[in-house]
PDB file of C-alpha atoms in Angstrom:
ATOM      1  CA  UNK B   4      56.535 -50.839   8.121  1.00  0.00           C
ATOM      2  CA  UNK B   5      57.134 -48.165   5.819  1.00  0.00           C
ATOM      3  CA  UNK B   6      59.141 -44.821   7.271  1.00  0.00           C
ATOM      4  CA  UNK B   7      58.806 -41.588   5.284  1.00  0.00           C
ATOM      5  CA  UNK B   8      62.382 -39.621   4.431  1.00  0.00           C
ATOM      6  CA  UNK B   9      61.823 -36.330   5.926  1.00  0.00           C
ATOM      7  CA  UNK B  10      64.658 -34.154   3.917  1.00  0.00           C
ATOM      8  CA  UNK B  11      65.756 -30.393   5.438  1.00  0.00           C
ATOM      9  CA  UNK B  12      64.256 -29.078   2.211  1.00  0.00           C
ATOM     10  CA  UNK B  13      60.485 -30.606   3.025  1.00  0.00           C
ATOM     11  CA  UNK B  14      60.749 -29.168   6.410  1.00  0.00           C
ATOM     12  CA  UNK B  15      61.386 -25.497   5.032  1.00  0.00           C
ATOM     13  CA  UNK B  16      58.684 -25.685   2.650  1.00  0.00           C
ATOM     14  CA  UNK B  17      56.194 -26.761   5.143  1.00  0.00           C
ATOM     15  CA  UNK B  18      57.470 -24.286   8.119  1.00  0.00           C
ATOM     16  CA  UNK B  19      57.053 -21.533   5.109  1.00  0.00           C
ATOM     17  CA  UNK B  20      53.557 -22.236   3.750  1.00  0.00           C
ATOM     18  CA  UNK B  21      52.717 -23.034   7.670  1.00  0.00           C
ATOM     19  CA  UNK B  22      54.044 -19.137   8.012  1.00  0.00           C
ATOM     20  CA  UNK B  23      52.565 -17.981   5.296  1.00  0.00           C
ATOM     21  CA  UNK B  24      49.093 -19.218   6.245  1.00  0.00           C
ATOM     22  CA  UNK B  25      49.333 -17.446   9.707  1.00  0.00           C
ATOM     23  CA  UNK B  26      50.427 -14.211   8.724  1.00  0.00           C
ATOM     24  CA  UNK B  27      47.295 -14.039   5.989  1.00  0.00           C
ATOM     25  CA  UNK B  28      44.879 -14.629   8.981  1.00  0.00           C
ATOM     26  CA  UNK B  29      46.269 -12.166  10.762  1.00  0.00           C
ATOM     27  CA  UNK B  30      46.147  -9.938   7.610  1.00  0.00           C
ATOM     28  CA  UNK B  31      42.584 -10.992   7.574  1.00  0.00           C
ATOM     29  CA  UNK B  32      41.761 -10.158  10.909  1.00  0.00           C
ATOM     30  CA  UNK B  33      43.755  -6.731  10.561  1.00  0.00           C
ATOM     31  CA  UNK B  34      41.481  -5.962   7.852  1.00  0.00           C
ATOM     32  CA  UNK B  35      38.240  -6.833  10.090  1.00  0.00           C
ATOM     33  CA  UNK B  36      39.884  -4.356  12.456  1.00  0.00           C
ATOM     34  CA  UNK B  37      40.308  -1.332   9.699  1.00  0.00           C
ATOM     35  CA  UNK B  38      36.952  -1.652   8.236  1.00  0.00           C
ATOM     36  CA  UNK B  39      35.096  -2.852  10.904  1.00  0.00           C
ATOM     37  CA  UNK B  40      33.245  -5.374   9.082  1.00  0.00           C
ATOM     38  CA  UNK B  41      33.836  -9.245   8.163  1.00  0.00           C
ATOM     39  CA  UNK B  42      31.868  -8.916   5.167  1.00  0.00           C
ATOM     40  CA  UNK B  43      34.465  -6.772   2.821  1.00  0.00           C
ATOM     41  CA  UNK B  44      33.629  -9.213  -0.462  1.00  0.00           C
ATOM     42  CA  UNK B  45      31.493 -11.824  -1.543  1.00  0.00           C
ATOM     43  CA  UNK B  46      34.439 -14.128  -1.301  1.00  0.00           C
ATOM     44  CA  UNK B  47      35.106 -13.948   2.384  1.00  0.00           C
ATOM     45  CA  UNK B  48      31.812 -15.978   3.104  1.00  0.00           C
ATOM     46  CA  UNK B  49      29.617 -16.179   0.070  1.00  0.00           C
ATOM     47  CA  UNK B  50      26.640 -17.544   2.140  1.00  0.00           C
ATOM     48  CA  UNK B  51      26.189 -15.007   4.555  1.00  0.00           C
ATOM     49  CA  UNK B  52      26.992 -12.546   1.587  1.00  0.00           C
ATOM     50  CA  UNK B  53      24.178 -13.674  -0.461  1.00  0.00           C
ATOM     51  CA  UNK B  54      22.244 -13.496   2.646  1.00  0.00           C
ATOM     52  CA  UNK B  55      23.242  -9.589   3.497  1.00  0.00           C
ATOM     53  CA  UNK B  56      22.731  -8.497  -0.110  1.00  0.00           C
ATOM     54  CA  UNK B  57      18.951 -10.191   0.691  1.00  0.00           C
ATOM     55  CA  UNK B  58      18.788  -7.958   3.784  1.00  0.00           C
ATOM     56  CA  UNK B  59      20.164  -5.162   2.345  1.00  0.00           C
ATOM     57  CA  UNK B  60      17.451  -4.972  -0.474  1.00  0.00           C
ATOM     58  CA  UNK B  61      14.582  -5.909   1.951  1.00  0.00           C
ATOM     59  CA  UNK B  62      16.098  -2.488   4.081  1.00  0.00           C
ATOM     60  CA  UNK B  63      16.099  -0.468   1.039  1.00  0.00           C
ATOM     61  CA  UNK B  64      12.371  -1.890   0.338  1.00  0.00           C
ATOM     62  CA  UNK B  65      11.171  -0.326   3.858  1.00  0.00           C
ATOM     63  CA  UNK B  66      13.507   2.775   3.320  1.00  0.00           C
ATOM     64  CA  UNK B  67      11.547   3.433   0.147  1.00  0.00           C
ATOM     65  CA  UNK B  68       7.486   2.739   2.027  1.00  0.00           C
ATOM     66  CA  UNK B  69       9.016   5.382   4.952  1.00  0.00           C
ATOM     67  CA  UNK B  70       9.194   7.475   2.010  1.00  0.00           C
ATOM     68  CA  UNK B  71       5.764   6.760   0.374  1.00  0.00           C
ATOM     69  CA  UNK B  72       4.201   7.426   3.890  1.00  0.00           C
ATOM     70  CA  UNK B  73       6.442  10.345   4.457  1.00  0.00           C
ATOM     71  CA  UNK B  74       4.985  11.794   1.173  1.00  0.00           C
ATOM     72  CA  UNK B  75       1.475  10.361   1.472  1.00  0.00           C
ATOM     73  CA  UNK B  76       1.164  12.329   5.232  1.00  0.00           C
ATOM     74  CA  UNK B  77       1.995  15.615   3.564  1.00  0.00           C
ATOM     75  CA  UNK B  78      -0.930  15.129   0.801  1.00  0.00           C
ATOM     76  CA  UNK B  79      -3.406  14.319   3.970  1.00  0.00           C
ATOM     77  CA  UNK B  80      -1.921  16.686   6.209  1.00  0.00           C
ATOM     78  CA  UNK B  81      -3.182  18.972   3.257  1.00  0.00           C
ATOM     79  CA  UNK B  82      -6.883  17.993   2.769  1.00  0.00           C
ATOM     80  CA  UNK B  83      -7.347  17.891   6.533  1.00  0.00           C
ATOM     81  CA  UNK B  84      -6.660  21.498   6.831  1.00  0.00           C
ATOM     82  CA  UNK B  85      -8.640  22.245   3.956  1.00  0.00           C
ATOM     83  CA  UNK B  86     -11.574  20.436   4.832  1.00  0.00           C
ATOM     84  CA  UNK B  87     -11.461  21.880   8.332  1.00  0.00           C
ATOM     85  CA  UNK B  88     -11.033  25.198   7.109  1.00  0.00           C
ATOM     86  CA  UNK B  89     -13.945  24.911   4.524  1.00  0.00           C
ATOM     87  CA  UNK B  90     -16.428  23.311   6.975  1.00  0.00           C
ATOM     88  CA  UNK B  91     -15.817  26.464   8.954  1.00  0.00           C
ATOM     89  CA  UNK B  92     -16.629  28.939   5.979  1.00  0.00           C
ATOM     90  CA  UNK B  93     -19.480  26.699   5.009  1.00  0.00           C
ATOM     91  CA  UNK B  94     -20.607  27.145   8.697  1.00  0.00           C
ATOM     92  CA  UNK B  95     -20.144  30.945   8.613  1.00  0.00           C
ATOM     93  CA  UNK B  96     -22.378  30.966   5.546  1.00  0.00           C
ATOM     94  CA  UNK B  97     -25.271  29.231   6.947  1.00  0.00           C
ATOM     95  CA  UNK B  98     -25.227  31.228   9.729  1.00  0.00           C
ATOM     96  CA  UNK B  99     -25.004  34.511   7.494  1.00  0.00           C
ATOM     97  CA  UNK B 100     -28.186  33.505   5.898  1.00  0.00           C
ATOM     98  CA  UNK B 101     -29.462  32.751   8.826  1.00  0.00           C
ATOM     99  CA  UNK B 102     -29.250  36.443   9.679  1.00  0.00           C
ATOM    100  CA  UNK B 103     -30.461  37.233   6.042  1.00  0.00           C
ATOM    101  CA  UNK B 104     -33.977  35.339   7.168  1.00  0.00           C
ATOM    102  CA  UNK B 105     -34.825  38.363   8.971  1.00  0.00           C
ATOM    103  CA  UNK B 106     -37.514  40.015   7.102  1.00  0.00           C
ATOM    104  CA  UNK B 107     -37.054  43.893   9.072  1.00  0.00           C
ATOM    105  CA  UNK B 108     -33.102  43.451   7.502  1.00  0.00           C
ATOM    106  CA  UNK B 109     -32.821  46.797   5.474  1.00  0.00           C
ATOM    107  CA  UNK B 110     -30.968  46.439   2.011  1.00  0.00           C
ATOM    108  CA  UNK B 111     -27.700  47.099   2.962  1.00  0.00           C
ATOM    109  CA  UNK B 112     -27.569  45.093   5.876  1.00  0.00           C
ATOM    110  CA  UNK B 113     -28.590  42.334   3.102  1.00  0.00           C
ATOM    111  CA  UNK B 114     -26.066  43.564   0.790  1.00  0.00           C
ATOM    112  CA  UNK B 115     -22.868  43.374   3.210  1.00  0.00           C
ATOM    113  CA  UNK B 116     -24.077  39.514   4.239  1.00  0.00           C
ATOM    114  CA  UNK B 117     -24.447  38.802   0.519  1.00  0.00           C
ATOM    115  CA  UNK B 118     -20.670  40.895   0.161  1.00  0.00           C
ATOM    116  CA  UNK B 119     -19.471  38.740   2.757  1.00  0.00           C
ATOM    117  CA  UNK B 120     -20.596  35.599   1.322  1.00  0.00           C
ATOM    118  CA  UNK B 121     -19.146  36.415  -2.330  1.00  0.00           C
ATOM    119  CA  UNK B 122     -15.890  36.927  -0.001  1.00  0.00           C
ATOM    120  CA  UNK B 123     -16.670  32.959   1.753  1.00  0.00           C
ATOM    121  CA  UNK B 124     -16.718  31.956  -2.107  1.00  0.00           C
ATOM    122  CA  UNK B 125     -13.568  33.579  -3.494  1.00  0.00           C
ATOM    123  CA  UNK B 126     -11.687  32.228  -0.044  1.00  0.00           C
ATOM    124  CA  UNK B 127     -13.518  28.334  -0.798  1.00  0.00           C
ATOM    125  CA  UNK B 128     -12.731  28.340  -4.357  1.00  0.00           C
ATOM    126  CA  UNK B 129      -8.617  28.636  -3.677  1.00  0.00           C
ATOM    127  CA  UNK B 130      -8.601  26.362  -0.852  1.00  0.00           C
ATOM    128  CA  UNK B 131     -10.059  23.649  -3.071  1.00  0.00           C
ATOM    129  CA  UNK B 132      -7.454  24.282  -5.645  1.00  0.00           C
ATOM    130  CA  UNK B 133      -4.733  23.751  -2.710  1.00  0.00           C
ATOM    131  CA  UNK B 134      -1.971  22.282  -3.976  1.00  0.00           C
ATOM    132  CA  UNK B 135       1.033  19.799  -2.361  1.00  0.00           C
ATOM    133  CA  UNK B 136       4.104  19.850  -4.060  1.00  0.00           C
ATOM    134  CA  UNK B 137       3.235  21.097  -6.964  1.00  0.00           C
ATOM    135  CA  UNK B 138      -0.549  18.783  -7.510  1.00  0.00           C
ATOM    136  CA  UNK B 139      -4.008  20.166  -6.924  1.00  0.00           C
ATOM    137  CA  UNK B 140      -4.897  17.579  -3.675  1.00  0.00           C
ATOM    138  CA  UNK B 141      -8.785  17.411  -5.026  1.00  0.00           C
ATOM    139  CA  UNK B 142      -7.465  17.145  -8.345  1.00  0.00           C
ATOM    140  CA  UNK B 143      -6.770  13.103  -8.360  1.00  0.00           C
ATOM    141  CA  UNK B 144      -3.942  12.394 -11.036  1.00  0.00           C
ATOM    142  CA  UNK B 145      -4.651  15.408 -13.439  1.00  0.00           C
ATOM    143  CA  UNK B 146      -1.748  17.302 -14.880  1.00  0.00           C
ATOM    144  CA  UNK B 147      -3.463  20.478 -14.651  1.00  0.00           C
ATOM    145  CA  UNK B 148      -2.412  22.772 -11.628  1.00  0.00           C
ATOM    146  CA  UNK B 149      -5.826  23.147 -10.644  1.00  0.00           C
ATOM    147  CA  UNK B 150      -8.756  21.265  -9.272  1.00  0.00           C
ATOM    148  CA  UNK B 151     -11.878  23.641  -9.760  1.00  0.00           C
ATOM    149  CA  UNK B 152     -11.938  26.401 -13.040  1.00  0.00           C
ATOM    150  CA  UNK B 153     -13.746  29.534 -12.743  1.00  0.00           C
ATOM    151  CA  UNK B 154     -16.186  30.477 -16.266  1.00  0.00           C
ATOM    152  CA  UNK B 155     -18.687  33.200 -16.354  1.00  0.00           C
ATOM    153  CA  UNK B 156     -18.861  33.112 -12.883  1.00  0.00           C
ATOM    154  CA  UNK B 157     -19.717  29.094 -12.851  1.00  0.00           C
ATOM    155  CA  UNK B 158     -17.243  26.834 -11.015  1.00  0.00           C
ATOM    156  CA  UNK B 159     -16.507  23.316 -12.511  1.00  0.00           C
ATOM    157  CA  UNK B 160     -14.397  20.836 -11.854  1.00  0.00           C
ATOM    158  CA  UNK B 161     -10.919  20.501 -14.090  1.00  0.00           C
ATOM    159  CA  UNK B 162      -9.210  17.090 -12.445  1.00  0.00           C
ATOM    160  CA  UNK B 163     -10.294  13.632 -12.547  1.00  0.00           C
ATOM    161  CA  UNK B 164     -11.575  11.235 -10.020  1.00  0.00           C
ATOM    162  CA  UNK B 165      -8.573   8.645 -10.361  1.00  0.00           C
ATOM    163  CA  UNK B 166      -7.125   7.701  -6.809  1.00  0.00           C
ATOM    164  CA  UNK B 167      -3.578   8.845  -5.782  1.00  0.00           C
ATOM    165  CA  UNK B 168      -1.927   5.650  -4.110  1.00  0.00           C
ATOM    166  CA  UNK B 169       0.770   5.681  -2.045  1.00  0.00           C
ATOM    167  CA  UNK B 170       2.215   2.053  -1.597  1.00  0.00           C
ATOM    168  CA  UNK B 171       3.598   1.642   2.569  1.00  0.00           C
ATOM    169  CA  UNK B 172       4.214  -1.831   2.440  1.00  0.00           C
ATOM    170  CA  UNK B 173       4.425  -5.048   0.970  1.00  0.00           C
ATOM    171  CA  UNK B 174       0.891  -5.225  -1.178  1.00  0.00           C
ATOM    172  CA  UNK B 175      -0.620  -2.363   0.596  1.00  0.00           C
ATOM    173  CA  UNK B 176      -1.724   1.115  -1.110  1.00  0.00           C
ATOM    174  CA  UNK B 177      -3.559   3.773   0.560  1.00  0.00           C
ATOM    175  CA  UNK B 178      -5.391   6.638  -1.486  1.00  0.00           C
ATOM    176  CA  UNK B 179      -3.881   9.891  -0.006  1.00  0.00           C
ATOM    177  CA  UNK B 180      -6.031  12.246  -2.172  1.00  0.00           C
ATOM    178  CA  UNK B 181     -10.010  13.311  -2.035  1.00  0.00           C
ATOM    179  CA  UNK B 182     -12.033  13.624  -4.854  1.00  0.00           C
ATOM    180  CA  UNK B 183     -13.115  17.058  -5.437  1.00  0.00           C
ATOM    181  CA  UNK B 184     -16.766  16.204  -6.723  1.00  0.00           C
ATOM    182  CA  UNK B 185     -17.133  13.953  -3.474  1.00  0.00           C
ATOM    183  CA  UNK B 186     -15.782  17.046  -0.992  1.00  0.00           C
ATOM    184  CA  UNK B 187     -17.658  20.143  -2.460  1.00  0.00           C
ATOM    185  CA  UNK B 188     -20.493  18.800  -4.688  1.00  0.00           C
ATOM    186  CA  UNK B 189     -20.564  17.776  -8.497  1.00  0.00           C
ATOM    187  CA  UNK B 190     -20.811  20.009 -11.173  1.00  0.00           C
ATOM    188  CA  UNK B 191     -24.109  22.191 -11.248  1.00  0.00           C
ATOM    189  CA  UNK B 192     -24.999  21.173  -8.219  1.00  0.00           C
ATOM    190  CA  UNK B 193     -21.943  22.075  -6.287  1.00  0.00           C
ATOM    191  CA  UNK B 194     -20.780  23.974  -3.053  1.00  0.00           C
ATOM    192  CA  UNK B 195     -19.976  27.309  -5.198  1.00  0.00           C
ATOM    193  CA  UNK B 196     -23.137  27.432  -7.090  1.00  0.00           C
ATOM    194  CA  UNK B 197     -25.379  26.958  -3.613  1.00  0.00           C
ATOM    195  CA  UNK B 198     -23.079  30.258  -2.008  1.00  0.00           C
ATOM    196  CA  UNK B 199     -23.605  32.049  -5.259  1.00  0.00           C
ATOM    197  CA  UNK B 200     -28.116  31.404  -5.004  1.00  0.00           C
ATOM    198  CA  UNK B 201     -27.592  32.323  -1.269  1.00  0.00           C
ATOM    199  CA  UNK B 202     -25.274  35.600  -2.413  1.00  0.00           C
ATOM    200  CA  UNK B 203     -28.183  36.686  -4.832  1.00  0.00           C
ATOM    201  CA  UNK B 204     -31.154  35.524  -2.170  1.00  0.00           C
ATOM    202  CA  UNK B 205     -29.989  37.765   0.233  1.00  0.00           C
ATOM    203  CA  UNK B 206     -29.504  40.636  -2.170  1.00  0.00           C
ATOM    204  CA  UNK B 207     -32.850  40.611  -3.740  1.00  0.00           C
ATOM    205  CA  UNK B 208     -34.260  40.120   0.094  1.00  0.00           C
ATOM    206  CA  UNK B 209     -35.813  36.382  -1.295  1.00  0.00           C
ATOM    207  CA  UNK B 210     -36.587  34.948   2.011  1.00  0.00           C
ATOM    208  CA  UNK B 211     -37.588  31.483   0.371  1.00  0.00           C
ATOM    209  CA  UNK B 212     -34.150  31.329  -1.512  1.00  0.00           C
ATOM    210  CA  UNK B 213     -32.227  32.372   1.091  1.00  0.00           C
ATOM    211  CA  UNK B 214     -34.038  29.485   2.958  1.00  0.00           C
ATOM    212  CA  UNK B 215     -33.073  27.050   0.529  1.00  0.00           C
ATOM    213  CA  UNK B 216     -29.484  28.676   0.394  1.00  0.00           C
ATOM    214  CA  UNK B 217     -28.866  27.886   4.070  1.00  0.00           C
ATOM    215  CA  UNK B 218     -31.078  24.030   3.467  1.00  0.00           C
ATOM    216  CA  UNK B 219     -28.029  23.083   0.516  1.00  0.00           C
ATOM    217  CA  UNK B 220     -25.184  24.462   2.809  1.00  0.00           C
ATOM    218  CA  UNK B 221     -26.229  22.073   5.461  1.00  0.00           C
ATOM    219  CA  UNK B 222     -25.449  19.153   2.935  1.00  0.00           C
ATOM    220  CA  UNK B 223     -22.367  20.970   1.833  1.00  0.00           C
ATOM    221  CA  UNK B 224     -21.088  20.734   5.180  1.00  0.00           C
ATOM    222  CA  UNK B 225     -22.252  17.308   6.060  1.00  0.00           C
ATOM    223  CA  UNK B 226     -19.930  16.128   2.670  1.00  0.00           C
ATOM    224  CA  UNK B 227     -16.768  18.351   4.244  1.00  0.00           C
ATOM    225  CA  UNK B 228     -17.361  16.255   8.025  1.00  0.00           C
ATOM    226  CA  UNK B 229     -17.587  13.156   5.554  1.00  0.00           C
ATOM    227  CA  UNK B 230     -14.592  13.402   3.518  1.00  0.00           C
ATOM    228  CA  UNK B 231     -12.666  14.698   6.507  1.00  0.00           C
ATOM    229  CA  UNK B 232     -13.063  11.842   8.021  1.00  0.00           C
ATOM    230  CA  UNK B 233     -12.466   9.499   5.430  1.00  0.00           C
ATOM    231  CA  UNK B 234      -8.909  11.348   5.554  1.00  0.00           C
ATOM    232  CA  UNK B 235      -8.749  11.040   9.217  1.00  0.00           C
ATOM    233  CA  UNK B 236      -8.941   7.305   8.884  1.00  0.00           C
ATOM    234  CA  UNK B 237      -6.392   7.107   5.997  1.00  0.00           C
ATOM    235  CA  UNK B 238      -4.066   9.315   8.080  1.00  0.00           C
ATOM    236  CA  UNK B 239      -4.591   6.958  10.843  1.00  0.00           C
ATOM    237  CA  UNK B 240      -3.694   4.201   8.796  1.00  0.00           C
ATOM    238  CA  UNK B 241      -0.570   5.578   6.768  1.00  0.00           C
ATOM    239  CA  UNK B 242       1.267   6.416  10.029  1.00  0.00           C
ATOM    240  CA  UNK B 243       0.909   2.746  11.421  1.00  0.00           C
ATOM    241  CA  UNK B 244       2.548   1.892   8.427  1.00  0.00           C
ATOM    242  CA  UNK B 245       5.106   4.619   8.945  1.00  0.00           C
ATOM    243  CA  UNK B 246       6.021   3.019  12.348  1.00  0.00           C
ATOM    244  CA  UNK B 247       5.686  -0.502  11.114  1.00  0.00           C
ATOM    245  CA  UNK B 248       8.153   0.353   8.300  1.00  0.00           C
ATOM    246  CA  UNK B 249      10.918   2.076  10.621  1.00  0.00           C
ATOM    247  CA  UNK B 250      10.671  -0.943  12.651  1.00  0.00           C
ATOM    248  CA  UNK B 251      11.137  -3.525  10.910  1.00  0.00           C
ATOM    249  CA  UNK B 252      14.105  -1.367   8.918  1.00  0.00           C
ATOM    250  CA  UNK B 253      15.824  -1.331  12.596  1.00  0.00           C
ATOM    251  CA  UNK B 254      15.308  -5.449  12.871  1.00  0.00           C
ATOM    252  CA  UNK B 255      16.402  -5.792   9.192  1.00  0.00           C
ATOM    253  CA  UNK B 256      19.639  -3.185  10.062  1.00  0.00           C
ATOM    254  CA  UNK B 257      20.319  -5.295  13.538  1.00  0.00           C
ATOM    255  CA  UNK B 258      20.126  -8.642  11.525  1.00  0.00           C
ATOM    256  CA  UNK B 259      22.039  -6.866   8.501  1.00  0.00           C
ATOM    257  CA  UNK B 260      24.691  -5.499  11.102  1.00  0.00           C
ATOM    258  CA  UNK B 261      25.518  -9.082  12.533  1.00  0.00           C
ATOM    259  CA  UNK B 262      26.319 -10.638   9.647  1.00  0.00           C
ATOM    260  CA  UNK B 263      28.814  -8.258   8.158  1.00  0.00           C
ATOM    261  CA  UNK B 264      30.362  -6.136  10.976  1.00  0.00           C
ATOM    262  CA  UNK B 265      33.042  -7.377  13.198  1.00  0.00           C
ATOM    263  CA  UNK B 266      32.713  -7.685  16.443  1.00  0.00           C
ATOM    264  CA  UNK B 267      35.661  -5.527  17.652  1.00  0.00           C
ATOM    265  CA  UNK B 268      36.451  -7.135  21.498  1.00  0.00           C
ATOM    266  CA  UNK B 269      36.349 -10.758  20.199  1.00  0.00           C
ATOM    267  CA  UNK B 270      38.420  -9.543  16.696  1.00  0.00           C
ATOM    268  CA  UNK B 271      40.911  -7.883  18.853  1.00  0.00           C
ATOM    269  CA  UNK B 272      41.790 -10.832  20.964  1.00  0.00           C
ATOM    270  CA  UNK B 273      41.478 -13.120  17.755  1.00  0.00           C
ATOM    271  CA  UNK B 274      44.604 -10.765  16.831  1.00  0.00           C
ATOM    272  CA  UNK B 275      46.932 -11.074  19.856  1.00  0.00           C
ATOM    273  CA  UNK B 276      46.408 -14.531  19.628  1.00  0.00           C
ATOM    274  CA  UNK B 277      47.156 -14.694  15.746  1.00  0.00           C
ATOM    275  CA  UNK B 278      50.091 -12.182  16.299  1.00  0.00           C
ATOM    276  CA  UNK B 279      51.020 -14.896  19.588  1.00  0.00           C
ATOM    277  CA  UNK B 280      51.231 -17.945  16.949  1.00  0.00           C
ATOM    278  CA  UNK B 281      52.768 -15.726  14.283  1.00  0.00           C
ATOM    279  CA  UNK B 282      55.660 -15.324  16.695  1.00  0.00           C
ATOM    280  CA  UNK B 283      55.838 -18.947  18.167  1.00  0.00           C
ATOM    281  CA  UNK B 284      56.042 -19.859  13.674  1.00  0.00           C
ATOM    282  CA  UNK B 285      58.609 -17.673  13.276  1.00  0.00           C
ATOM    283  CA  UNK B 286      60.526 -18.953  15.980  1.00  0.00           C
ATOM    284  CA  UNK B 287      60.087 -22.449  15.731  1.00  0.00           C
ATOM    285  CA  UNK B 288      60.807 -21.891  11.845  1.00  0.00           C
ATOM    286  CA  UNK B 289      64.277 -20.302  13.005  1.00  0.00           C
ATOM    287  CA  UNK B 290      65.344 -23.579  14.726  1.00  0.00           C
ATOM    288  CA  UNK B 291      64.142 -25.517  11.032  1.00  0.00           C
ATOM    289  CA  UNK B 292      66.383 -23.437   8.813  1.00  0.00           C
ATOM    290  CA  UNK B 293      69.303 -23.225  11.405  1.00  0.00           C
ATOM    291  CA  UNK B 294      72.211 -24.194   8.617  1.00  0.00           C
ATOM    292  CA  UNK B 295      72.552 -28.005   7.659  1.00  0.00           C
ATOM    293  CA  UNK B 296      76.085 -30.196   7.934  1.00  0.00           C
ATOM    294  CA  UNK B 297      76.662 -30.036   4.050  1.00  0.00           C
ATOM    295  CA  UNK B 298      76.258 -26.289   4.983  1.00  0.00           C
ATOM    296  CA  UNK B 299      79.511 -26.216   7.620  1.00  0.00           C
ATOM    297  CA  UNK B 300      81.494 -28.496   5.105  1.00  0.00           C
ATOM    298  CA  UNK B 301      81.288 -25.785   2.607  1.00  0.00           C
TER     299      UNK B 301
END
């Protein structure tokens, strides 16, 4: 049977590193306190830090589709008004030439209906060069600050057809703009050039244009219920994802929030009891280093 020597100076270095050991947990814990989190550097528990960074990034991933919707909403918001508000003039048109039908009209009841429709047009041609944040909304991705130009009295289209995407979520886009040829007509054939035949029908008291004014008005205004409600659907679908994104932000926050806050109650009693041992250390150290017999021969 072998018996270990125990000397005075192995008991002193073991009651000190013993101390030593408690008083860094209760540093520890005293840190937890002040900051309020257990998570203060990768080194403090490098698993559940490599899993909060993961959180962390997948929170800043539905932070940054909020903000797509957020932004793709505003462009929709936009074309809804404008299509309403253009199916409304387009309305007030047909019904204008309507009026202009009537063969015992004098000329300048025809002329203030044909005044009045050259009014419709001017008010048509800036709402479909409405613009959000700075972008024509018909325009698709053009640079220009316009949708529709104005030459010689002929109204073309300046922007291009390319979809504006808006990405809400993990491999999902939505297109949040309308293509202008698809909302008011193509080029020669388009919204501005059927108000302008109605404008001069109903001037020269030609009750077969006029006719035919009101006939390609109707189709105008189907296309505006159309493309309305091709934006209505999008806008349904972009605030889903709005919602869907802020929710699953909150889970990701909740999940993000256990792993590297502290949970004050439990890290509070984890201190008394630290700063309880800490004490009973010290004391019990005390009675170790009490001075030796060499010590009184001195």
């Amino acid at each position: 049977m072998v018996i270990s020597r125990v000397t005075q100076s192995m008991l002193s270095d073991r009651s000190m590193s013993r101390l030593q050991s408690s008083l860094t947990r209760m540093g520890e814990i005293q840190e937890h306190l002040s900051t309020g989190r257990v998570l203060n550097r990768a080194s403090d528990n490098p698993g559940d830090a490599a899993t909060a960074m993961r959180l962390r990034a997948a929170v800043n991933a539905q932070q940054q589709y909020a903000r797509n919707a957020e932004d793709g909403q505003g462009w929709l918001d936009s074309l809804d008004s404008t299509l309403g508000t253009a199916g409304d003039v387009v309305r007030r048109a047909r019904e204008l030439g309507s009026q202009g039908v009537n063969g015992a009209m004098s000329q300048q009841s025809r002329e203030s209906l044909a005044v009045e429709v050259d009014q419709i047009r001017t008010g048509l041609l800036a709402s479909a060069n409405t613009s959000y944040v700075g972008r024509p909304v018909f325009g698709g991705t053009t640079a220009g600050s316009k949708a529709f130009t104005e030459t010689a009295g002929v109204v073309t289209f300046a922007g291009d057809t390319n979809p504006v995407n808006r990405t809400v979520a993990d491999g999902v886009t939505i297109d949040v703009s309308s293509s202008g040829p698809a909302a008011f007509g193509p080029d020669g054939d388009n919204v501005f050039d059927h108000l302008t035949a109605l404008s001069a029908a109903l001037r020269s008291g030609d009750t077969a244009g006029i006719q035919a004014g009101i006939s390609a008005l109707s189709g105008d205004g189907d296309r505006l219920v159309v493309a309305r409600a091709g934006v209505g659907a999008r806008t349904n679908a972009i605030e889903a994802a709005a919602t869907k994104a802020g929710d699953t932000e909150l889970s990701l926050t909740n999940s993000l929030s256990e792993i590297e806050n502290a949970d004050l109650p439990k890290t509070l009693m984890d201190l008394k009891m630290q700063e309880t041992a800490y004490q009973a250390a010290l004391a019990a150290t005390a009675r170790v280093l009490q001075p030796s017999l060499v010590d009184f021969l001195r």
